[in-house]
Amino acid sequence: MMSKILVTGSVGQIGSELTMVLRGIYGNDNVVAGVNRTQPGEKLRDSGPWEACDCTNTDLVDSVVKKHKIDVIYHLAAILSAVAEAKPDLAWKVNIDGLYNVLEVAREHGCAVFVPSSIGAFGPTTPLDDTPQDTIQRPTSMYGVTKVAGELLCDYYFKRFQVDTRGLRYPGIISNETLPGGGTTDYAVEIFYEAIKHKKYTCPLGAGTFLDMMYMPDAIDGAIKLMEAESGKLKHRNAFNVTAMSFDPEILAAEVKKYIPEFTMDYNVDPVKQGIADSWPNNMDDSEARKQWGWEPKYTLPVMVKDMIEVLSKKLG
Ligand code: NAD
Ligand code: AKB
């Protein structure tokens, strides 16, 4: 049976690309782009259906799911870590109340739900190297609090109501279509725009800050592969550690310099972002995702950097 899919937060960094890939696979008319206040861009608007879908409004989510007979929801609407620290009330409303509403609608209409978690679901007492799939999760950021609660809520809806919830703990996602939405790992995208436009970048995270990262095509493949995986094979559902590379700003800058030799980087450390980054894993162990549903990222750091420079150089003229 062909899936009818709703993507919430579809104009965001991940949604803007995931929606288009889903349309390519499942058919344009079968993938509804859910938007909040921002109007969808031309690509999303002209290639398939779109609907206003503020996840804090249960009736609205319910009416979109009913109208389009949705059976799979990719729930991407969220407030990211740096914005969540500045606006904890909004983060709670969107990341917790919004998720609860989506799960309730999914329960009512029998939808499967993909919900991204994050490296932000870990905290300073987590083992930060080779972070295991099952380990201490005591995050100290508002974003992290909502991500752990979200993982647990999704597990609960599966156990209690058999809602087919699945999720990935994404690391920082690097992409060239839509700018990131206010996270701690945004520097790893911004550096490319600044290097190409101005040949210099001021980094808000200090040298030596190692974090897991991933290129967008792998992030999209992972989400779809997990949603297509045979349910019986999944021992964990919410949420799988997944990573593709780990680096600090110095290593990334050195890689960028290979293409733009005159590029220079200095630092102006943002204490909020640095505090969050220091509490997140340096590199996660994603062997459970590899074992249970065949996770296998394709992009290494050098391949990702080459592609980012090529694509953005064309895009930015
Ligand atoms: P983003 O900030 O780029 O996009 C989120 C979208 O949600 C935005 O378009 C925003 O307008 C929308 N939104 C906000 N409030 C809403 C509401 N009330 N109703 C409906 N939509 C609303 O975020 P993203 O990077 O695309 O992230 C998608 C998901 O992946 C989030 O759950 C995020 O926590 C997770 N994630 C992202 C990254 C990353 O590096 N991008 C890493 C780990 C996890
Ligand atoms: C953020 O930095 O908030 C996100 C994430 C890793 O969850 N990019």
PDB file of C-alpha atoms in Angstrom, residues 67-308:
ATOM      1  CA  LYS A  67      -8.108  15.383   5.112  1.00  0.00           C
ATOM      2  CA  HIS A  68      -5.134  13.652   3.474  1.00  0.00           C
ATOM      3  CA  LYS A  69      -5.678  10.187   5.030  1.00  0.00           C
ATOM      4  CA  ILE A  70      -2.128  10.316   6.418  1.00  0.00           C
ATOM      5  CA  ASP A  71      -0.578   7.081   7.687  1.00  0.00           C
ATOM      6  CA  VAL A  72       3.025   8.162   8.308  1.00  0.00           C
ATOM      7  CA  ILE A  73       4.145  11.366  10.051  1.00  0.00           C
ATOM      8  CA  TYR A  74       7.722  12.631   9.963  1.00  0.00           C
ATOM      9  CA  HIS A  75       7.511  15.005  12.920  1.00  0.00           C
ATOM     10  CA  LEU A  76      10.337  17.504  12.424  1.00  0.00           C
ATOM     11  CA  ALA A  77       8.790  20.597  14.009  1.00  0.00           C
ATOM     12  CA  ALA A  78      10.988  21.609  16.944  1.00  0.00           C
ATOM     13  CA  ILE A  79      12.972  24.363  18.644  1.00  0.00           C
ATOM     14  CA  LEU A  80      16.733  23.723  18.484  1.00  0.00           C
ATOM     15  CA  SER A  81      19.245  23.907  21.317  1.00  0.00           C
ATOM     16  CA  ALA A  82      20.518  27.506  21.276  1.00  0.00           C
ATOM     17  CA  VAL A  83      17.036  28.963  20.704  1.00  0.00           C
ATOM     18  CA  ALA A  84      15.625  26.617  23.362  1.00  0.00           C
ATOM     19  CA  GLU A  85      18.084  28.032  25.938  1.00  0.00           C
ATOM     20  CA  ALA A  86      16.910  31.561  25.069  1.00  0.00           C
ATOM     21  CA  LYS A  87      13.214  30.593  24.999  1.00  0.00           C
ATOM     22  CA  PRO A  88      12.694  27.569  27.277  1.00  0.00           C
ATOM     23  CA  ASP A  89       8.931  28.125  27.470  1.00  0.00           C
ATOM     24  CA  LEU A  90       8.587  27.987  23.688  1.00  0.00           C
ATOM     25  CA  ALA A  91      10.843  24.908  23.557  1.00  0.00           C
ATOM     26  CA  TRP A  92       8.603  23.092  26.035  1.00  0.00           C
ATOM     27  CA  LYS A  93       5.473  24.095  24.141  1.00  0.00           C
ATOM     28  CA  VAL A  94       6.718  22.962  20.725  1.00  0.00           C
ATOM     29  CA  ASN A  95       9.007  20.046  21.621  1.00  0.00           C
ATOM     30  CA  ILE A  96       6.820  18.484  24.324  1.00  0.00           C
ATOM     31  CA  ASP A  97       3.236  19.692  23.893  1.00  0.00           C
ATOM     32  CA  GLY A  98       3.589  19.595  20.101  1.00  0.00           C
ATOM     33  CA  LEU A  99       4.980  16.044  20.164  1.00  0.00           C
ATOM     34  CA  TYR A 100       2.233  14.928  22.542  1.00  0.00           C
ATOM     35  CA  ASN A 101      -0.398  16.325  20.144  1.00  0.00           C
ATOM     36  CA  VAL A 102       1.163  14.550  17.165  1.00  0.00           C
ATOM     37  CA  LEU A 103       1.314  11.240  19.068  1.00  0.00           C
ATOM     38  CA  GLU A 104      -2.312  11.595  20.139  1.00  0.00           C
ATOM     39  CA  VAL A 105      -3.406  12.215  16.541  1.00  0.00           C
ATOM     40  CA  ALA A 106      -1.240   9.258  15.423  1.00  0.00           C
ATOM     41  CA  ARG A 107      -2.898   7.024  18.034  1.00  0.00           C
ATOM     42  CA  GLU A 108      -6.361   8.107  16.917  1.00  0.00           C
ATOM     43  CA  HIS A 109      -5.673   7.549  13.202  1.00  0.00           C
ATOM     44  CA  GLY A 110      -3.184   4.652  13.329  1.00  0.00           C
ATOM     45  CA  CYS A 111      -0.201   6.581  11.925  1.00  0.00           C
ATOM     46  CA  ALA A 112       3.451   5.575  12.221  1.00  0.00           C
ATOM     47  CA  VAL A 113       5.637   8.426  13.520  1.00  0.00           C
ATOM     48  CA  PHE A 114       9.301   9.330  12.953  1.00  0.00           C
ATOM     49  CA  VAL A 115      10.646  11.683  15.639  1.00  0.00           C
ATOM     50  CA  PRO A 116      14.282  12.826  15.594  1.00  0.00           C
ATOM     51  CA  SER A 117      16.081  12.914  18.900  1.00  0.00           C
ATOM     52  CA  SER A 118      19.600  14.334  19.154  1.00  0.00           C
ATOM     53  CA  ILE A 119      23.055  14.088  20.678  1.00  0.00           C
ATOM     54  CA  GLY A 120      21.422  16.734  22.897  1.00  0.00           C
ATOM     55  CA  ALA A 121      19.627  13.912  24.729  1.00  0.00           C
ATOM     56  CA  PHE A 122      22.955  13.219  26.482  1.00  0.00           C
ATOM     57  CA  GLY A 123      24.613  15.290  29.200  1.00  0.00           C
ATOM     58  CA  PRO A 124      27.804  15.882  31.156  1.00  0.00           C
ATOM     59  CA  THR A 125      27.525  12.628  33.141  1.00  0.00           C
ATOM     60  CA  THR A 126      27.171  10.543  29.948  1.00  0.00           C
ATOM     61  CA  PRO A 127      30.357   8.784  28.762  1.00  0.00           C
ATOM     62  CA  LEU A 128      31.312  11.254  26.024  1.00  0.00           C
ATOM     63  CA  ASP A 129      33.551   8.904  24.012  1.00  0.00           C
ATOM     64  CA  ASP A 130      32.030   5.875  22.295  1.00  0.00           C
ATOM     65  CA  THR A 131      28.746   6.918  23.888  1.00  0.00           C
ATOM     66  CA  PRO A 132      26.746   3.687  24.180  1.00  0.00           C
ATOM     67  CA  GLN A 133      23.204   3.243  22.864  1.00  0.00           C
ATOM     68  CA  ASP A 134      21.905   2.694  26.407  1.00  0.00           C
ATOM     69  CA  THR A 135      23.623   4.931  28.941  1.00  0.00           C
ATOM     70  CA  ILE A 136      23.175   7.822  31.385  1.00  0.00           C
ATOM     71  CA  GLN A 137      20.916  10.576  29.988  1.00  0.00           C
ATOM     72  CA  ARG A 138      20.895  13.568  32.332  1.00  0.00           C
ATOM     73  CA  PRO A 139      21.096  16.548  29.914  1.00  0.00           C
ATOM     74  CA  THR A 140      21.465  20.038  31.371  1.00  0.00           C
ATOM     75  CA  SER A 141      19.951  22.046  28.481  1.00  0.00           C
ATOM     76  CA  MET A 142      16.237  22.679  27.965  1.00  0.00           C
ATOM     77  CA  TYR A 143      16.583  21.155  24.494  1.00  0.00           C
ATOM     78  CA  GLY A 144      18.075  18.002  26.039  1.00  0.00           C
ATOM     79  CA  VAL A 145      15.319  17.774  28.628  1.00  0.00           C
ATOM     80  CA  THR A 146      12.709  17.873  25.847  1.00  0.00           C
ATOM     81  CA  LYS A 147      14.624  15.329  23.737  1.00  0.00           C
ATOM     82  CA  VAL A 148      14.908  12.742  26.543  1.00  0.00           C
ATOM     83  CA  ALA A 149      11.257  13.257  27.460  1.00  0.00           C
ATOM     84  CA  GLY A 150      10.384  12.905  23.778  1.00  0.00           C
ATOM     85  CA  GLU A 151      12.260   9.594  23.463  1.00  0.00           C
ATOM     86  CA  LEU A 152      10.433   8.254  26.526  1.00  0.00           C
ATOM     87  CA  LEU A 153       7.053   9.518  25.348  1.00  0.00           C
ATOM     88  CA  CYS A 154       7.535   7.808  21.976  1.00  0.00           C
ATOM     89  CA  ASP A 155       8.516   4.541  23.722  1.00  0.00           C
ATOM     90  CA  TYR A 156       5.411   4.858  25.891  1.00  0.00           C
ATOM     91  CA  TYR A 157       3.088   5.346  22.914  1.00  0.00           C
ATOM     92  CA  PHE A 158       4.539   2.222  21.295  1.00  0.00           C
ATOM     93  CA  LYS A 159       4.277   0.063  24.417  1.00  0.00           C
ATOM     94  CA  ARG A 160       0.925   1.334  25.647  1.00  0.00           C
ATOM     95  CA  PHE A 161      -0.931   2.110  22.393  1.00  0.00           C
ATOM     96  CA  GLN A 162       1.123   0.250  19.739  1.00  0.00           C
ATOM     97  CA  VAL A 163       1.810   3.489  17.840  1.00  0.00           C
ATOM     98  CA  ASP A 164       4.721   2.610  15.513  1.00  0.00           C
ATOM     99  CA  THR A 165       7.164   5.264  16.771  1.00  0.00           C
ATOM    100  CA  ARG A 166      10.780   5.318  15.568  1.00  0.00           C
ATOM    101  CA  GLY A 167      13.613   7.790  15.971  1.00  0.00           C
ATOM    102  CA  LEU A 168      17.271   8.647  15.490  1.00  0.00           C
ATOM    103  CA  ARG A 169      19.613  10.549  17.769  1.00  0.00           C
ATOM    104  CA  TYR A 170      20.954  12.847  15.064  1.00  0.00           C
ATOM    105  CA  PRO A 171      24.303  14.547  15.485  1.00  0.00           C
ATOM    106  CA  GLY A 172      24.899  18.001  13.945  1.00  0.00           C
ATOM    107  CA  ILE A 173      23.537  17.932  10.396  1.00  0.00           C
ATOM    108  CA  ILE A 174      25.526  19.686   7.658  1.00  0.00           C
ATOM    109  CA  SER A 175      23.684  20.811   4.531  1.00  0.00           C
ATOM    110  CA  ASN A 176      23.568  23.413   1.784  1.00  0.00           C
ATOM    111  CA  GLU A 177      19.879  23.922   0.970  1.00  0.00           C
ATOM    112  CA  THR A 178      18.358  25.564   4.077  1.00  0.00           C
ATOM    113  CA  LEU A 179      20.315  27.233   6.880  1.00  0.00           C
ATOM    114  CA  PRO A 180      20.179  25.570  10.312  1.00  0.00           C
ATOM    115  CA  GLY A 181      17.525  26.744  12.754  1.00  0.00           C
ATOM    116  CA  GLY A 182      19.470  27.930  15.821  1.00  0.00           C
ATOM    117  CA  GLY A 183      21.468  25.023  17.209  1.00  0.00           C
ATOM    118  CA  THR A 184      24.841  24.497  18.839  1.00  0.00           C
ATOM    119  CA  THR A 185      26.286  22.675  15.809  1.00  0.00           C
ATOM    120  CA  ASP A 186      25.298  25.424  13.321  1.00  0.00           C
ATOM    121  CA  TYR A 187      28.937  26.540  13.075  1.00  0.00           C
ATOM    122  CA  ALA A 188      29.718  23.489  10.939  1.00  0.00           C
ATOM    123  CA  VAL A 189      27.359  24.872   8.260  1.00  0.00           C
ATOM    124  CA  GLU A 190      28.041  28.598   8.696  1.00  0.00           C
ATOM    125  CA  ILE A 191      31.793  28.100   8.211  1.00  0.00           C
ATOM    126  CA  PHE A 192      31.213  27.098   4.555  1.00  0.00           C
ATOM    127  CA  TYR A 193      29.067  30.152   3.708  1.00  0.00           C
ATOM    128  CA  GLU A 194      31.578  32.519   5.368  1.00  0.00           C
ATOM    129  CA  ALA A 195      34.632  30.799   3.861  1.00  0.00           C
ATOM    130  CA  ILE A 196      33.199  31.102   0.345  1.00  0.00           C
ATOM    131  CA  LYS A 197      31.810  34.632   0.762  1.00  0.00           C
ATOM    132  CA  HIS A 198      34.435  36.310   3.003  1.00  0.00           C
ATOM    133  CA  LYS A 199      37.370  33.857   3.274  1.00  0.00           C
ATOM    134  CA  LYS A 200      37.160  34.091   7.068  1.00  0.00           C
ATOM    135  CA  TYR A 201      34.989  32.845   9.904  1.00  0.00           C
ATOM    136  CA  THR A 202      34.647  33.582  13.621  1.00  0.00           C
ATOM    137  CA  CYS A 203      33.747  30.350  15.369  1.00  0.00           C
ATOM    138  CA  PRO A 204      31.463  30.352  18.454  1.00  0.00           C
ATOM    139  CA  LEU A 205      32.860  27.013  19.718  1.00  0.00           C
ATOM    140  CA  GLY A 206      36.442  26.680  20.895  1.00  0.00           C
ATOM    141  CA  ALA A 207      39.251  24.608  19.385  1.00  0.00           C
ATOM    142  CA  GLY A 208      39.150  21.054  20.712  1.00  0.00           C
ATOM    143  CA  THR A 209      35.336  20.899  20.868  1.00  0.00           C
ATOM    144  CA  PHE A 210      34.705  17.517  19.273  1.00  0.00           C
ATOM    145  CA  LEU A 211      31.132  16.688  18.227  1.00  0.00           C
ATOM    146  CA  ASP A 212      29.444  14.054  16.077  1.00  0.00           C
ATOM    147  CA  MET A 213      28.302  15.292  12.660  1.00  0.00           C
ATOM    148  CA  MET A 214      26.592  13.981   9.521  1.00  0.00           C
ATOM    149  CA  TYR A 215      25.970  15.161   5.943  1.00  0.00           C
ATOM    150  CA  MET A 216      22.318  15.659   4.983  1.00  0.00           C
ATOM    151  CA  PRO A 217      22.041  12.806   2.409  1.00  0.00           C
ATOM    152  CA  ASP A 218      22.966  10.317   5.141  1.00  0.00           C
ATOM    153  CA  ALA A 219      20.513  11.915   7.608  1.00  0.00           C
ATOM    154  CA  ILE A 220      17.713  11.514   5.056  1.00  0.00           C
ATOM    155  CA  ASP A 221      18.680   7.961   4.080  1.00  0.00           C
ATOM    156  CA  GLY A 222      18.788   6.978   7.750  1.00  0.00           C
ATOM    157  CA  ALA A 223      15.301   8.309   8.493  1.00  0.00           C
ATOM    158  CA  ILE A 224      13.735   6.552   5.506  1.00  0.00           C
ATOM    159  CA  LYS A 225      15.643   3.313   6.052  1.00  0.00           C
ATOM    160  CA  LEU A 226      14.566   3.197   9.697  1.00  0.00           C
ATOM    161  CA  MET A 227      10.921   3.833   8.774  1.00  0.00           C
ATOM    162  CA  GLU A 228      11.101   1.078   6.135  1.00  0.00           C
ATOM    163  CA  ALA A 229      12.812  -1.427   8.483  1.00  0.00           C
ATOM    164  CA  GLU A 230      10.963  -4.557   9.539  1.00  0.00           C
ATOM    165  CA  SER A 231       9.360  -3.755  12.886  1.00  0.00           C
ATOM    166  CA  GLY A 232      10.274  -7.111  14.494  1.00  0.00           C
ATOM    167  CA  LYS A 233      14.001  -6.413  13.980  1.00  0.00           C
ATOM    168  CA  LEU A 234      13.955  -3.240  16.110  1.00  0.00           C
ATOM    169  CA  LYS A 235      14.925  -3.821  19.721  1.00  0.00           C
ATOM    170  CA  HIS A 236      15.264  -0.088  20.236  1.00  0.00           C
ATOM    171  CA  ARG A 237      12.819   2.241  18.558  1.00  0.00           C
ATOM    172  CA  ASN A 238      13.372   5.658  20.150  1.00  0.00           C
ATOM    173  CA  ALA A 239      16.026   6.462  19.561  1.00  0.00           C
ATOM    174  CA  PHE A 240      19.081   5.051  17.749  1.00  0.00           C
ATOM    175  CA  ASN A 241      22.558   6.574  18.030  1.00  0.00           C
ATOM    176  CA  VAL A 242      23.682   7.432  14.485  1.00  0.00           C
ATOM    177  CA  THR A 243      26.830   9.241  13.438  1.00  0.00           C
ATOM    178  CA  ALA A 244      29.036   9.642  10.383  1.00  0.00           C
ATOM    179  CA  MET A 245      32.054  11.687  11.529  1.00  0.00           C
ATOM    180  CA  SER A 246      33.497  13.504  14.527  1.00  0.00           C
ATOM    181  CA  PHE A 247      35.687  16.632  14.376  1.00  0.00           C
ATOM    182  CA  ASP A 248      36.492  19.887  16.135  1.00  0.00           C
ATOM    183  CA  PRO A 249      36.528  23.366  14.514  1.00  0.00           C
ATOM    184  CA  GLU A 250      40.297  23.162  13.821  1.00  0.00           C
ATOM    185  CA  ILE A 251      39.971  19.939  11.838  1.00  0.00           C
ATOM    186  CA  LEU A 252      37.031  21.290   9.832  1.00  0.00           C
ATOM    187  CA  ALA A 253      38.836  24.585   9.114  1.00  0.00           C
ATOM    188  CA  ALA A 254      41.935  22.686   7.908  1.00  0.00           C
ATOM    189  CA  GLU A 255      39.763  20.671   5.518  1.00  0.00           C
ATOM    190  CA  VAL A 256      38.087  23.842   4.174  1.00  0.00           C
ATOM    191  CA  LYS A 257      41.532  25.443   3.692  1.00  0.00           C
ATOM    192  CA  LYS A 258      42.425  22.691   1.215  1.00  0.00           C
ATOM    193  CA  TYR A 259      39.915  24.278  -1.202  1.00  0.00           C
ATOM    194  CA  ILE A 260      40.193  27.924  -0.079  1.00  0.00           C
ATOM    195  CA  PRO A 261      43.886  28.394   0.901  1.00  0.00           C
ATOM    196  CA  GLU A 262      43.410  32.027   1.991  1.00  0.00           C
ATOM    197  CA  PHE A 263      40.674  31.023   4.497  1.00  0.00           C
ATOM    198  CA  THR A 264      41.316  31.990   8.132  1.00  0.00           C
ATOM    199  CA  MET A 265      39.320  31.267  11.277  1.00  0.00           C
ATOM    200  CA  ASP A 266      39.369  32.935  14.675  1.00  0.00           C
ATOM    201  CA  TYR A 267      37.282  32.368  17.783  1.00  0.00           C
ATOM    202  CA  ASN A 268      34.694  34.294  19.789  1.00  0.00           C
ATOM    203  CA  VAL A 269      33.386  31.602  22.096  1.00  0.00           C
ATOM    204  CA  ASP A 270      29.690  31.803  22.925  1.00  0.00           C
ATOM    205  CA  PRO A 271      29.458  30.591  26.540  1.00  0.00           C
ATOM    206  CA  VAL A 272      25.928  29.190  26.122  1.00  0.00           C
ATOM    207  CA  LYS A 273      26.765  27.169  22.997  1.00  0.00           C
ATOM    208  CA  GLN A 274      30.131  26.107  24.434  1.00  0.00           C
ATOM    209  CA  GLY A 275      28.472  24.891  27.653  1.00  0.00           C
ATOM    210  CA  ILE A 276      25.993  22.842  25.662  1.00  0.00           C
ATOM    211  CA  ALA A 277      28.647  21.435  23.299  1.00  0.00           C
ATOM    212  CA  ASP A 278      30.888  20.427  26.218  1.00  0.00           C
ATOM    213  CA  SER A 279      28.023  18.349  27.641  1.00  0.00           C
ATOM    214  CA  TRP A 280      27.413  16.462  24.363  1.00  0.00           C
ATOM    215  CA  PRO A 281      29.199  13.329  23.104  1.00  0.00           C
ATOM    216  CA  ASN A 282      32.497  13.607  21.231  1.00  0.00           C
ATOM    217  CA  ASN A 283      31.662  10.475  19.287  1.00  0.00           C
ATOM    218  CA  MET A 284      28.762   8.050  19.654  1.00  0.00           C
ATOM    219  CA  ASP A 285      28.737   4.290  19.259  1.00  0.00           C
ATOM    220  CA  ASP A 286      26.138   3.617  16.551  1.00  0.00           C
ATOM    221  CA  SER A 287      26.661  -0.155  16.314  1.00  0.00           C
ATOM    222  CA  GLU A 288      23.066  -0.952  17.375  1.00  0.00           C
ATOM    223  CA  ALA A 289      21.679   1.017  14.406  1.00  0.00           C
ATOM    224  CA  ARG A 290      24.123  -0.803  12.116  1.00  0.00           C
ATOM    225  CA  LYS A 291      23.122  -4.184  13.540  1.00  0.00           C
ATOM    226  CA  GLN A 292      19.367  -3.764  13.858  1.00  0.00           C
ATOM    227  CA  TRP A 293      18.469  -2.036  10.570  1.00  0.00           C
ATOM    228  CA  GLY A 294      21.630  -1.702   8.504  1.00  0.00           C
ATOM    229  CA  TRP A 295      22.662   1.916   9.168  1.00  0.00           C
ATOM    230  CA  GLU A 296      25.660   2.734   6.996  1.00  0.00           C
ATOM    231  CA  PRO A 297      26.589   6.379   6.341  1.00  0.00           C
ATOM    232  CA  LYS A 298      28.294   7.150   3.032  1.00  0.00           C
ATOM    233  CA  TYR A 299      29.839  10.571   3.633  1.00  0.00           C
ATOM    234  CA  THR A 300      33.182  10.964   5.417  1.00  0.00           C
ATOM    235  CA  LEU A 301      34.564  14.390   6.404  1.00  0.00           C
ATOM    236  CA  PRO A 302      36.694  14.921   3.245  1.00  0.00           C
ATOM    237  CA  VAL A 303      33.903  13.800   0.891  1.00  0.00           C
ATOM    238  CA  MET A 304      31.344  16.001   2.659  1.00  0.00           C
ATOM    239  CA  VAL A 305      33.620  19.077   2.594  1.00  0.00           C
ATOM    240  CA  LYS A 306      34.366  18.628  -1.131  1.00  0.00           C
ATOM    241  CA  ASP A 307      30.659  18.401  -1.916  1.00  0.00           C
ATOM    242  CA  MET A 308      29.690  21.362   0.314  1.00  0.00           C
TER     243      MET A 308
END
